[in-house]
Structures are given as structure tokens and as C-alpha cells.
mmCIF file of C-alpha atoms in Angstrom:
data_model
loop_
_atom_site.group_PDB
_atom_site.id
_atom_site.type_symbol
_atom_site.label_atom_id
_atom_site.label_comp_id
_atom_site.label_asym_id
_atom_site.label_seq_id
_atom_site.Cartn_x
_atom_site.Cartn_y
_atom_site.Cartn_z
ATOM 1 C CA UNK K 1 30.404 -3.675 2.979
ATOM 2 C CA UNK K 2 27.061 -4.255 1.782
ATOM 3 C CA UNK K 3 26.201 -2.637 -1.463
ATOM 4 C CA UNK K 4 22.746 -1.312 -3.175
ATOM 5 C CA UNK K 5 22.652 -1.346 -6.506
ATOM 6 C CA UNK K 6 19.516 1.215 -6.500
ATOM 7 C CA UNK K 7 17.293 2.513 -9.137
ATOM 8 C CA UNK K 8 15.461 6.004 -8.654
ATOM 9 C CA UNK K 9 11.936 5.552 -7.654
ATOM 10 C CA UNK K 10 12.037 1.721 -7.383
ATOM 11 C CA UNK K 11 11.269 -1.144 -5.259
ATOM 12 C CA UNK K 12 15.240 -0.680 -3.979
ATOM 13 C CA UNK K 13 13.563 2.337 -1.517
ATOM 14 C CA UNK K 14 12.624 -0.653 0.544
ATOM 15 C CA UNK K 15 15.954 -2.390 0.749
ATOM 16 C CA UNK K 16 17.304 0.830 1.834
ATOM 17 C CA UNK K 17 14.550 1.272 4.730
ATOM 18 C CA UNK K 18 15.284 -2.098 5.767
ATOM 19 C CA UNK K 19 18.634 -0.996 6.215
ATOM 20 C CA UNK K 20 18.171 2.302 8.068
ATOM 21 C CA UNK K 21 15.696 0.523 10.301
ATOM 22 C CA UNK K 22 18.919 -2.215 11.316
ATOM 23 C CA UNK K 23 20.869 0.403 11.762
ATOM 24 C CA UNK K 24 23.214 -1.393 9.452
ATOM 25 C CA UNK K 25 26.048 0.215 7.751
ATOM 26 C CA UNK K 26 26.199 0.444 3.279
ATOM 27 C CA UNK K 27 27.000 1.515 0.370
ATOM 28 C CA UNK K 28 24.394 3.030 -2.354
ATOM 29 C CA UNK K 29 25.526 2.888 -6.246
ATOM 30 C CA UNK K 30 22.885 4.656 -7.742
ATOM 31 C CA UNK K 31 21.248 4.352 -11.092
ATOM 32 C CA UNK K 32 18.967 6.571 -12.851
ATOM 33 C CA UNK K 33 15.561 5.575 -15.046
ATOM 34 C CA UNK K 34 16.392 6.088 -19.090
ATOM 35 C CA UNK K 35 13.516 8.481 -20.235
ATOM 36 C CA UNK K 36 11.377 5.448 -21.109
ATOM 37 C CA UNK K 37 11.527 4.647 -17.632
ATOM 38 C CA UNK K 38 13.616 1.685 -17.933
ATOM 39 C CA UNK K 39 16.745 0.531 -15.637
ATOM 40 C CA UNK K 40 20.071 1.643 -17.849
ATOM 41 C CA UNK K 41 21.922 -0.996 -18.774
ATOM 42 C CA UNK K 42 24.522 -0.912 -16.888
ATOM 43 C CA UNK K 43 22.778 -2.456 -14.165
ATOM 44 C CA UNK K 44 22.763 -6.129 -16.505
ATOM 45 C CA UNK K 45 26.406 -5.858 -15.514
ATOM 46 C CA UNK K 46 25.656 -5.896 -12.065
ATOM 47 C CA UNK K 47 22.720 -8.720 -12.437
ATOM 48 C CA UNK K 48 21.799 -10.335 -16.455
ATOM 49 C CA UNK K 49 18.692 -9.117 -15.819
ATOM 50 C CA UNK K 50 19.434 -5.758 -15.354
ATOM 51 C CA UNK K 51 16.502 -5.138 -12.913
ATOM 52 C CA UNK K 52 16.676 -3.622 -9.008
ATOM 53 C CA UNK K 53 16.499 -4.471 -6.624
ATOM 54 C CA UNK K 54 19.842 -5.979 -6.239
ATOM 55 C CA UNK K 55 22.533 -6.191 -3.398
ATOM 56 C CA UNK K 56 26.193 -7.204 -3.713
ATOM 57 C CA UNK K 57 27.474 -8.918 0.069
ATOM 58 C CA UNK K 58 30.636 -10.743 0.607
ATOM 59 C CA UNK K 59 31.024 -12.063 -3.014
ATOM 60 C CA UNK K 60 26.983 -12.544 -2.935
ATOM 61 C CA UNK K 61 24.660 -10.676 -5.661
ATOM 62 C CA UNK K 62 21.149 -11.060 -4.599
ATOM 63 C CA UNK K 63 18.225 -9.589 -6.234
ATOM 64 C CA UNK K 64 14.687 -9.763 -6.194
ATOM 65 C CA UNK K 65 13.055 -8.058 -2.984
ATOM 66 C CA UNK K 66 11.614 -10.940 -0.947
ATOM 67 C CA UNK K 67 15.060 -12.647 -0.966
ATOM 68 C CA UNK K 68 16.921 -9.442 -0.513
ATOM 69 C CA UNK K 69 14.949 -8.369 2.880
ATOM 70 C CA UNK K 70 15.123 -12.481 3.832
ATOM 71 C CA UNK K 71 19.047 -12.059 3.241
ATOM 72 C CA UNK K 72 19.709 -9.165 4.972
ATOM 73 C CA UNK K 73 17.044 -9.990 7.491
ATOM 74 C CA UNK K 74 19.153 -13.541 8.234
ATOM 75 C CA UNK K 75 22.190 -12.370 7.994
ATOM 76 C CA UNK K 76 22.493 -9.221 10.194
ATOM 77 C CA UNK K 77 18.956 -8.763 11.921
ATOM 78 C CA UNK K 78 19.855 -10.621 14.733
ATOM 79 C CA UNK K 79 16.505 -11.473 15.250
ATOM 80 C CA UNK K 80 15.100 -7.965 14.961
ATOM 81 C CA UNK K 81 12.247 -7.584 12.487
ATOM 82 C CA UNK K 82 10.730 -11.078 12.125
ATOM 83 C CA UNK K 83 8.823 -12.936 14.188
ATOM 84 C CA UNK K 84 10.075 -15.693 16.322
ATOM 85 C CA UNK K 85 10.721 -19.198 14.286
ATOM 86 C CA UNK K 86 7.394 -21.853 15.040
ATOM 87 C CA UNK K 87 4.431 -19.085 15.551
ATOM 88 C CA UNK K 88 1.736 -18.170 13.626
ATOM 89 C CA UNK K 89 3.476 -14.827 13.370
ATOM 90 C CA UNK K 90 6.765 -16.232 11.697
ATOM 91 C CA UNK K 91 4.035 -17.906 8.790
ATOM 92 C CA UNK K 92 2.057 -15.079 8.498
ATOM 93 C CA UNK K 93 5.057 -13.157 7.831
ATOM 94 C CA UNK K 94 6.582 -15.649 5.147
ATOM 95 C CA UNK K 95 3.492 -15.263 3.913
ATOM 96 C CA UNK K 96 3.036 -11.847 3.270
ATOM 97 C CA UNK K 97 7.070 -11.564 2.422
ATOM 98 C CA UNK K 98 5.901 -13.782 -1.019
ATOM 99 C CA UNK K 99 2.350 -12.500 -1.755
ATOM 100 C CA UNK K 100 3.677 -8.826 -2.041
ATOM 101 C CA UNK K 101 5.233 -9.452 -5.458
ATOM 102 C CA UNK K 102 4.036 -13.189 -6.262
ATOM 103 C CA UNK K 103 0.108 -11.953 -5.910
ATOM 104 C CA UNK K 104 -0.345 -8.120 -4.884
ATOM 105 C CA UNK K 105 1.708 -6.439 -7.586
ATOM 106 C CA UNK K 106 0.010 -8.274 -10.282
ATOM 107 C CA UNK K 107 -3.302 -6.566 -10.674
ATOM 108 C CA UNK K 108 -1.277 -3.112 -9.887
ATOM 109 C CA UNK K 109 1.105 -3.440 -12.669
ATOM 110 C CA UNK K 110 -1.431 -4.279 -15.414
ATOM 111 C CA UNK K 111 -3.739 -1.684 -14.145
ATOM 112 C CA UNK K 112 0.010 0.784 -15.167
ATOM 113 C CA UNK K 113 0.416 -0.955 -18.330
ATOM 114 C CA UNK K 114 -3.441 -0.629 -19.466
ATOM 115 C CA UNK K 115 -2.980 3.143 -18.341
ATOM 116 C CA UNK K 116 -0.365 3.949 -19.952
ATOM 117 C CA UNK K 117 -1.293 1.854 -23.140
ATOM 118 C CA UNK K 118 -3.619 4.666 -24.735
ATOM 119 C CA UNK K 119 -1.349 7.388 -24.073
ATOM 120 C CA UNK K 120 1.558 5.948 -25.971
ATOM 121 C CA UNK K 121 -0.386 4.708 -28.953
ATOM 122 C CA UNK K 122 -0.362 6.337 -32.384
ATOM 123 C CA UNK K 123 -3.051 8.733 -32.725
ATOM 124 C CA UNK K 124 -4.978 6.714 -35.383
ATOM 125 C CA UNK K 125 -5.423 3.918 -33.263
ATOM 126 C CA UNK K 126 -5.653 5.981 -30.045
ATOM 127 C CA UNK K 127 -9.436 5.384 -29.851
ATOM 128 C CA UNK K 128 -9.369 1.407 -30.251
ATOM 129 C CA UNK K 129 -6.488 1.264 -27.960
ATOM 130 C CA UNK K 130 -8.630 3.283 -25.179
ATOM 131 C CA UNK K 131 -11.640 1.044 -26.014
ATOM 132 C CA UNK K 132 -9.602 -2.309 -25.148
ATOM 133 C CA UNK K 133 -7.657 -1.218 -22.244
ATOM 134 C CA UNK K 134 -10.894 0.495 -20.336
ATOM 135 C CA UNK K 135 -12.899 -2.834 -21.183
ATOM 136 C CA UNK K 136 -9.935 -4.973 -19.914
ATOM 137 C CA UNK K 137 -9.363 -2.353 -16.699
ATOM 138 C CA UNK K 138 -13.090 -3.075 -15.921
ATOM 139 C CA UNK K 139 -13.873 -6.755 -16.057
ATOM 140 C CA UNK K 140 -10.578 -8.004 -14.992
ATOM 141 C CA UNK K 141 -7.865 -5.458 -13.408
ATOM 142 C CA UNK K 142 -9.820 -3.108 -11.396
ATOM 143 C CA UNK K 143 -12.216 -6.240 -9.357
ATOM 144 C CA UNK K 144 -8.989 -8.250 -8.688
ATOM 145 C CA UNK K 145 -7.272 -4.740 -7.144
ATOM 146 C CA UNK K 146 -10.542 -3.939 -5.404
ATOM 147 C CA UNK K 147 -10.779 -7.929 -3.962
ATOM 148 C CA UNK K 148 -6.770 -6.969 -3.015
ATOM 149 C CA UNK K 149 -7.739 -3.977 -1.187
ATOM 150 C CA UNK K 150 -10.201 -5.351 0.761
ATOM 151 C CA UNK K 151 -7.924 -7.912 1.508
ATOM 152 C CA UNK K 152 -5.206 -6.031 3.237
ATOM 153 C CA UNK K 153 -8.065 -3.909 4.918
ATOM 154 C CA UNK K 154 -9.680 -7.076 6.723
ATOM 155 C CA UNK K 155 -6.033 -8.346 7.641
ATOM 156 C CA UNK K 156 -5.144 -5.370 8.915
ATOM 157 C CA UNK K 157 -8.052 -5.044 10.785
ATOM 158 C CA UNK K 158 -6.779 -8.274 13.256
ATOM 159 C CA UNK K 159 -3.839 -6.396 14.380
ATOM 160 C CA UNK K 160 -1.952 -3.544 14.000
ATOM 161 C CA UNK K 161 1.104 -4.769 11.239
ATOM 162 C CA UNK K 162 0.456 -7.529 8.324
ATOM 163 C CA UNK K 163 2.656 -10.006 10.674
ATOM 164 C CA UNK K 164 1.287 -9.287 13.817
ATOM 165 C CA UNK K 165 1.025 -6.865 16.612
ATOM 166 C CA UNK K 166 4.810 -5.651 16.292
ATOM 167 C CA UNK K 167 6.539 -4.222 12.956
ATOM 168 C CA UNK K 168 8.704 -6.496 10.665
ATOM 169 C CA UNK K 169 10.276 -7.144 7.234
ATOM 170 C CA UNK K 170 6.816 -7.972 5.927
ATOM 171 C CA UNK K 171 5.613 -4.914 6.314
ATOM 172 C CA UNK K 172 8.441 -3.332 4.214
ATOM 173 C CA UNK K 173 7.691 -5.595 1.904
ATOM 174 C CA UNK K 174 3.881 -4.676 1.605
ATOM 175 C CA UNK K 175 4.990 -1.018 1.364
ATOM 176 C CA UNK K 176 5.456 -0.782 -2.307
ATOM 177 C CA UNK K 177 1.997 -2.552 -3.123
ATOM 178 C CA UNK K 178 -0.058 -0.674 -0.971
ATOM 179 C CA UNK K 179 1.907 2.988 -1.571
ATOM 180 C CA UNK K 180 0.980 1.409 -5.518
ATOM 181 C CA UNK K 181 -3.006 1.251 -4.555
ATOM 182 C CA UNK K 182 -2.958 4.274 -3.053
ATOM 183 C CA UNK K 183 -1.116 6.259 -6.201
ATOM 184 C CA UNK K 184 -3.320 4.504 -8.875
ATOM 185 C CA UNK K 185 -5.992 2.166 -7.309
ATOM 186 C CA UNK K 186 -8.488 4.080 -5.203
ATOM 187 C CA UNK K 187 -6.843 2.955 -1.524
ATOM 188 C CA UNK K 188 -7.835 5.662 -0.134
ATOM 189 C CA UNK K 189 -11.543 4.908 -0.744
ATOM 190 C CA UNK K 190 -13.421 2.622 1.778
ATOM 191 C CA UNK K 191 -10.079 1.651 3.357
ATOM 192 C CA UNK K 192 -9.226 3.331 6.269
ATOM 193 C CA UNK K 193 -6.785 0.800 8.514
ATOM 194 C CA UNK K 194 -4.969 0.607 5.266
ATOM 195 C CA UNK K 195 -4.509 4.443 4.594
ATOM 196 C CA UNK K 196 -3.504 4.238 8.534
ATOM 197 C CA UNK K 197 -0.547 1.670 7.846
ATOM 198 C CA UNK K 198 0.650 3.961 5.255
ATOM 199 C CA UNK K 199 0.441 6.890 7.834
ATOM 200 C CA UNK K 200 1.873 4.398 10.401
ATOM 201 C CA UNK K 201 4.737 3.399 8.380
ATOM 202 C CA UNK K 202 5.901 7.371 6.632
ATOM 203 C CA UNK K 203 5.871 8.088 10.379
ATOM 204 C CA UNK K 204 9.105 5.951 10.518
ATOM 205 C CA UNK K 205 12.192 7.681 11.405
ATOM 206 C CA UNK K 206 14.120 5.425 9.513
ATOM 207 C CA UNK K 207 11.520 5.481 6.593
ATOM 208 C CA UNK K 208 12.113 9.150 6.058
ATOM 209 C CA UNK K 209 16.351 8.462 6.864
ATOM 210 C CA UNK K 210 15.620 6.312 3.008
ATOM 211 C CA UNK K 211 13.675 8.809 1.504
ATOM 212 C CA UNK K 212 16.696 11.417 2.052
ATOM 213 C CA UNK K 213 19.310 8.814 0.748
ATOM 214 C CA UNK K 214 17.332 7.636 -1.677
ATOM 215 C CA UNK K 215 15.974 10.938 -3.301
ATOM 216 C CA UNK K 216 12.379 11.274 -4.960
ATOM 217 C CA UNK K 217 9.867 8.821 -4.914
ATOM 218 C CA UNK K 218 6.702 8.505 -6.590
ATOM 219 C CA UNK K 219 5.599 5.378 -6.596
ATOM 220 C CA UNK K 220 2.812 4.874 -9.631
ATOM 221 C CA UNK K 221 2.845 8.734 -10.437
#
């Protein structure tokens, strides 16, 4: 049976909706953040780089979302959330399968780190720390997340999902980034069709089916 190596309040919530939206049988082995809010180690056992995502199938361990959801997607969708092969759907959704982590997350996870950075400096150099993260969250992290934003919004604004006009894998993949913008990034200012995808999508009967296997999640917070 298929396995999910899953981390609390981590990108393995989508592998799990994925899942629940196949209707597809599986196990959950469930890990828990260290207080630093690191992966434990024993998942390295599981993958070397002890990161989750990750999936164990048949003898297979697979990690990293995009090839996770195109695994499981391949494997036992039978068709069901992707687009047909030769469409400008099917490219649109390979597209947005790679941009969620190889171009959306980017911006989002240095606009975390520069958060955090001043928080978790020494008092003494508290001040200077503050100083250099604000100036690099200004002129570099917070235009590229604003030019994302935008983004989604106009692409949402030709149809109803990020693939098309019916649901797929590609929007479960663009879950996490734009849940992300909307925790930390301002989504919910001057982007409307997004904050309605996000609505759309927490609708899901199988979204909320992950959420109670799952447990908490909080993503950005």
C-alpha cells in the first residue's frame, strides 16, 4: 500500500488531498517538527535528505511534490485530475505543476527567512539585523511576491482553475504557494479571484477529509 511519510504542517498536506480526492487507499507515518521547526531525523532514513514530502510505493521512494502528485497522478488517476495528453490544458498544467516550487515558493520563502531573521538574532545586533532584512524585504522580496500575485490573479482570471476550466493536480500543487501569500504576503489585498480559489478549493470535501488526517495546519503562521 502506498505510504506517506508526512511532516506536520508541511507541503505533505497536499499529497494527502491528492489522495482523498482519488479516492485512493494509504498509509500515513507521521512525523512531527523538532522545536526549531525542522523535519526529525528520522525521516533521512526514509529519504538522505530527510525532507517531506516523500512517498514509499511498491519498492519506490519518491519525494519532492511535483513528482509525487505526477506519480501518483500516473499511476492510479486513471485519467482523473489532469488534462487530456496534446491540449493546451495538459501544458498549462505541466506548467504550473513545476512553477509552484521551481518559481512561486522562492520569493515566499525568503520573505520567511528575512522575517524570521531579526527575531532570532542576538539582541546586540538585533537592530542591524532588522535594518538589512527590511531593506532586502523591500527592494527585492516583497516586488517579486507582489509581480507573483498579480500573476496568479490575471491567470486565474481566464478560467476558473490554473489548468483550465475543470480542477486538477495543478491546482493542488498551487495550494501551498498561494495559502503561503495569503498567511505572509498580502493575498488578500487587490486579489480577489485568487482569495476565491482559496475559498474554491477549502470548499473541497476531500480537502477538509486531509485536514482531519493530517491534523493542524498553518501554513506561514
Amino acid at each position: 500500500m502506498l505510504t506517506v511519510h508526512h511532516l506536520n504542517n508541511s507541503r505533505s498536506q497536499r499529497v494527502l488531498w491528492l489522495l482523498e480526492e482519488l479516492g485512493l487507499p494509504y498509509e500515513i507515518v507521521r512525523y512531527q517538527r523538532q522545536p526549531d521547526m525542522r523535519a526529525p531525523k528520522e525521516l533521512r532514513a526514509i529519504h538522505p535528505l530527510g525532507k517531506s514530502p516523500v512517498v514509499t510505493d511498491n519498492g519506490n521512494t519518491i519525494a519532492e511534490s511535483g513528482a509525487i502528485l505526477e506519480y501518483i497522478i500516473a499511476t492510479y488517476g486513471n485519467g482523473r485530475l489532469i488534462p487530456q495528453a496534446d491540449t493546451p490544458e495538459r501544458l498549462r498544467y505541466t506548467y504550473w505543476l513545476h512553477y509552484a516550487e521551481g518559481s512561486a515558493m522562492t520569493p515566499l520563502l525568503l520573505k520567511l527567512l528575512f522575517t524570521l531573521m531579526p527575531k532570532r538574532a542576538p539582541a546586540l545586533l538585533r537592530p542591524l539585523v532588522r535594518k538589512v532584512s527590511n531593506q532586502a524585504l523591500s527592494t527585492l522580496v516583497n516586488p517579486q511576491l507582489k509581480q507573483h500575485m498579480a500573476y496568479w490573479e490575471g491567470e486565474l482570471g481566464k478560467s476558473e482553475w490554473f489548468a483550465g476550466s475543470e480542477f486538477s493536480g495543478a491546482d493542488i500543487q498551487m495550494s501551498f504557494p498561494l495559502e503561503a501569500a495569503a498567511a505572509r504576503g498580502g493575498l488578500a489585498d487587490g486579489h480577489p479571484k485568487c482569495v476565491a480559489f482559496l475559498e474554491r478549493i477549502h470548499a473541497r470535501p476531500a480537502y477538509a477529509r486531509a485536514l482531519e488526517k493530517g491534523g493542524p495546519y498553518e501554513v506561514g503562521r
